[in-house]
Amino acid sequence: MNVKPSGTGSAETHPRKRALLCGVTYNKKKYMLKGTVNDVKSMREFLISQYGYPEECIRVLTEDEKEDIFSPTKKNIQESLKWLVEGSESGDSLVFYFSGHGLRQPDFNNDERDGFDETICPVDFMQEGMILDNEINSTIVWPLKQGVTLHAIVDACHSGTILDLEYIYNPEIKKWEDNSAPSKARKSTSGGIAICLSACDDDKMAADTTAFTGKAMAGAMTYLMIETIKKDPEITYGHLLERMREMVDQFNDKSCLGKFLPTVFYHRKIQNALLSSSETFEVYAKKFLL
């Protein structure tokens, strides 16, 4: 799915669109996932058709890619995160997408309000270790200059505050809540804005499911987000969260009643997405735009 640039093109001009899409299957492992490559293919097509991302400006890391540099190893993901933000200027739009396993571990630095660091799991995490939210924050959030916008879309368990952004939106009271580090550790950008849509809260499990596709496995949040925006391209962040929540509630209600039992990997109940940001904004006034 990786396309090499042909001469000088959109990759060298500003404003620029650039995306990193990671889908980790963990082939032949007991914890293998079946929908992650489907998620990446859907996101890639969505970014190209809906938002005009040039093919050569989208880097894809999956176990299906033929070149080793595009395997979702810890080293390759770390280097690709640096590539994503490298040279970004005002007006640029960046997207980091991850579909795979997420875990959490105790925080010993007092920079997490819940006492845990959230992580993403590369394909070789059992040998090389996980990538912590602190590292993701310092790598792709800190460098964002004024006028640069980064969206992270993370379809993984325990992914709520995976970017360690300073504000979390609470849809119940329709207000932003403080998520700054108790230790006062830096979590901010350099003037740009970072927005993250995560599959679930930090203490919850995400789901791979056939509930919405019929046959093919897919991350529930990824599918719901893409389909909702396709139906209403002018949708705001607030209305996107509402509509996704409505579909999740409908599924969970039917599932509990035993009327609708599709395949759900790991967890039968689908969780609601969580929105976090490096700064507050009016969620019902701001259009969702990647």
XYZ file of C-alpha atoms in Angstrom, residues 9-289:
281
model
C 5.341 16.680 -5.760
C 2.934 17.319 -2.930
C 5.339 15.769 -0.425
C 7.640 18.789 -0.754
C 5.041 21.554 -0.838
C 3.062 23.290 1.889
C 0.377 23.180 3.098
C 0.976 19.452 3.166
C -1.046 16.386 4.135
C 0.866 13.451 5.587
C -0.328 10.263 7.291
C 1.123 7.264 9.105
C -1.151 4.206 9.227
C -0.152 1.223 11.385
C -2.059 -2.054 11.488
C -0.586 -4.861 13.572
C -1.925 -8.389 13.106
C 0.590 -10.335 15.276
C 0.529 -13.182 12.765
C 0.600 -16.733 14.161
C 0.443 -15.530 17.768
C -2.208 -16.531 20.286
C -3.159 -12.844 20.520
C -3.493 -12.420 16.735
C -5.961 -9.815 15.472
C -7.931 -10.301 12.269
C -9.249 -6.847 11.375
C -6.256 -4.523 11.590
C -5.142 -4.667 7.941
C -8.759 -4.142 6.874
C -8.794 -1.067 9.121
C -5.663 0.352 7.518
C -7.000 -0.247 4.003
C -10.245 1.515 4.955
C -8.406 4.469 6.511
C -6.096 4.839 3.529
C -8.975 4.875 1.053
C -10.889 7.261 3.322
C -8.023 9.758 3.576
C -7.456 9.708 -0.182
C -11.083 9.939 -1.313
C -12.572 12.070 1.474
C -9.732 14.449 2.301
C -7.422 14.403 -0.713
C -4.334 12.901 0.892
C -1.761 12.080 -1.825
C -0.928 8.366 -1.979
C 2.798 9.071 -1.760
C 2.285 11.013 1.487
C 0.720 8.035 3.288
C 3.111 5.600 4.958
C 1.620 2.188 5.782
C 3.108 -0.252 8.285
C 1.565 -3.756 8.271
C 2.832 -7.325 8.199
C 1.455 -7.621 4.655
C 3.938 -5.090 3.230
C 6.787 -6.723 1.315
C 9.619 -4.420 2.405
C 11.016 -4.850 5.921
C 11.053 -1.075 6.485
C 7.244 -1.147 6.372
C 6.805 -3.873 8.992
C 5.161 -2.501 12.179
C 8.181 -3.170 14.422
C 8.968 -0.937 17.369
C 11.918 0.616 15.544
C 9.938 1.243 12.341
C 6.994 2.793 14.208
C 9.322 5.038 16.210
C 11.140 6.207 13.083
C 7.868 6.692 11.204
C 6.432 8.827 14.015
C 9.438 11.132 13.610
C 8.902 11.160 9.822
C 5.265 12.140 10.306
C 6.032 15.467 11.975
C 9.402 16.157 10.361
C 9.502 19.478 8.511
C 5.858 20.291 9.205
C 4.824 23.919 8.733
C 1.762 26.071 9.364
C -1.252 24.794 7.418
C -0.088 21.164 7.395
C -2.491 18.353 8.368
C -1.028 15.179 9.868
C -2.717 11.877 10.768
C -1.428 9.058 12.963
C -3.591 5.937 12.836
C -2.999 2.766 14.839
C -4.994 -0.467 14.909
C -3.597 -3.165 17.142
C -3.163 -4.141 20.763
C -2.894 -1.559 23.504
C -1.914 -2.169 27.108
C -1.174 -0.174 30.255
C 1.458 -0.300 32.964
C 2.063 1.461 36.289
C 3.284 5.067 36.063
C 6.220 5.796 38.358
C 6.732 9.431 37.281
C 3.494 10.916 38.644
C 2.528 12.227 35.203
C -0.674 10.172 34.856
C -3.848 11.052 36.752
C -5.003 7.423 36.835
C -1.591 6.074 37.850
C -1.022 4.180 34.580
C 0.910 4.762 31.365
C -0.949 3.669 28.238
C 0.936 1.849 25.475
C 0.679 0.568 21.923
C 2.112 -2.834 21.019
C 4.345 -3.182 17.935
C 4.540 -6.587 16.272
C 7.754 -7.339 18.202
C 6.650 -5.923 21.576
C 7.338 -9.208 23.378
C 11.025 -8.868 22.418
C 11.537 -5.104 22.059
C 8.918 -3.706 24.408
C 5.901 -1.439 24.014
C 5.756 2.226 22.989
C 4.556 4.382 25.880
C 2.201 7.348 25.706
C 5.003 9.563 27.076
C 7.181 8.760 24.063
C 4.346 9.273 21.575
C 3.597 12.650 23.184
C 7.186 13.893 23.060
C 7.694 12.596 19.495
C 4.587 13.859 17.664
C 2.921 16.377 20.016
C 5.791 18.512 21.306
C 7.127 19.469 17.809
C 3.797 20.748 16.427
C 4.302 24.379 15.371
C 1.652 27.090 15.212
C -0.841 26.282 12.454
C -0.021 22.551 12.267
C -2.858 20.109 13.041
C -2.325 16.514 14.093
C -5.111 13.956 14.434
C -4.423 10.614 16.088
C -7.004 7.873 15.644
C -6.181 4.898 17.834
C -8.305 1.751 17.639
C -6.810 -0.235 20.507
C -7.592 -1.317 24.062
C -6.713 1.127 26.860
C -6.177 3.888 24.276
C -8.106 6.734 25.912
C -5.165 9.031 26.719
C -2.585 7.373 24.462
C -1.316 10.797 23.304
C -1.238 12.213 26.857
C -3.099 15.340 25.755
C -4.053 17.939 28.345
C -7.825 17.901 27.924
C -10.427 15.113 27.742
C -13.956 15.768 26.518
C -16.732 14.480 28.783
C -19.871 13.944 26.636
C -22.061 13.374 29.697
C -21.644 16.959 30.912
C -20.510 18.339 27.536
C -17.365 19.885 28.985
C -13.618 19.506 28.692
C -11.814 18.098 31.737
C -8.230 18.677 32.828
C -5.791 15.858 32.032
C -2.529 17.699 32.698
C 0.249 15.822 34.471
C 0.208 15.991 38.297
C 4.011 16.244 38.097
C 3.680 19.299 35.787
C 5.575 17.384 33.097
C 5.257 18.910 29.637
C 2.440 17.507 27.490
C 1.858 20.504 25.191
C 2.574 21.331 21.551
C 4.803 24.146 20.275
C 1.766 26.154 19.199
C -0.046 23.657 16.977
C -3.020 21.494 17.906
C -3.221 17.755 18.525
C -6.573 15.966 18.643
C -7.032 12.287 19.451
C -9.984 9.973 18.901
C -9.509 6.749 20.870
C -11.549 3.551 20.779
C -12.246 3.486 24.521
C -11.332 4.795 27.961
C -7.956 3.936 29.486
C -9.457 1.140 31.586
C -11.619 -0.371 28.831
C -11.203 -2.902 26.011
C -11.743 -2.157 22.325
C -13.282 -4.666 19.900
C -12.640 -6.220 16.508
C -16.044 -7.198 15.162
C -18.154 -8.238 12.172
C -21.136 -6.426 13.700
C -21.240 -3.675 11.103
C -19.517 -5.193 8.066
C -21.318 -8.534 7.907
C -18.295 -10.759 7.271
C -14.948 -8.932 7.370
C -13.436 -8.207 10.781
C -12.889 -4.519 11.513
C -12.207 -2.234 14.435
C -15.575 -0.996 15.668
C -14.490 2.628 16.151
C -12.716 2.815 12.795
C -15.749 1.540 10.906
C -18.237 3.750 12.747
C -16.126 6.889 12.339
C -15.586 6.419 8.600
C -19.194 5.518 7.796
C -20.594 8.379 9.903
C -18.388 10.975 8.199
C -19.124 9.586 4.730
C -22.837 10.110 5.382
C -22.300 13.631 6.725
C -18.991 15.200 5.578
C -19.866 18.473 7.360
C -20.254 16.803 10.747
C -18.786 18.397 13.875
C -16.723 16.604 16.508
C -19.628 16.720 18.951
C -22.185 15.291 16.548
C -19.699 12.643 15.379
C -19.297 11.415 18.958
C -23.082 11.458 19.462
C -23.870 9.439 16.337
C -21.146 6.909 16.995
C -22.425 6.569 20.551
C -25.986 5.986 19.300
C -24.839 3.146 17.016
C -22.763 1.576 19.795
C -25.732 1.733 22.199
C -28.022 0.149 19.597
C -25.552 -2.701 19.064
C -24.975 -3.283 22.763
C -28.729 -3.261 23.515
C -29.428 -5.846 20.808
C -26.473 -7.954 21.889
C -27.600 -7.979 25.514
C -31.063 -9.082 24.429
C -29.556 -11.920 22.427
C -31.097 -10.739 19.150
C -27.868 -9.848 17.413
C -24.736 -11.861 18.117
C -22.025 -11.166 15.525
C -18.415 -12.115 16.065
C -16.693 -9.757 18.492
C -13.040 -10.390 19.231
C -12.108 -10.377 22.939
C -15.050 -8.320 24.147
C -18.732 -8.614 23.349
C -19.644 -5.100 24.485
C -18.416 -2.318 22.196
C -17.098 0.771 24.002
C -17.657 4.448 23.234
C -14.890 6.517 21.653
C -13.036 9.126 23.683
C -11.971 12.576 22.447
C -8.906 14.372 23.816
C -7.067 17.488 22.704
C -4.070 19.708 23.406
C -6.485 22.643 23.700
C -10.194 23.098 24.267
C -12.592 24.010 21.447
C -16.338 24.129 20.779
C -17.034 20.534 19.754
C -20.466 21.329 18.300
C -19.113 24.230 16.229
C -15.832 22.793 14.921
C -16.127 20.640 11.802
C -14.304 17.305 11.873
C -11.574 17.720 9.280
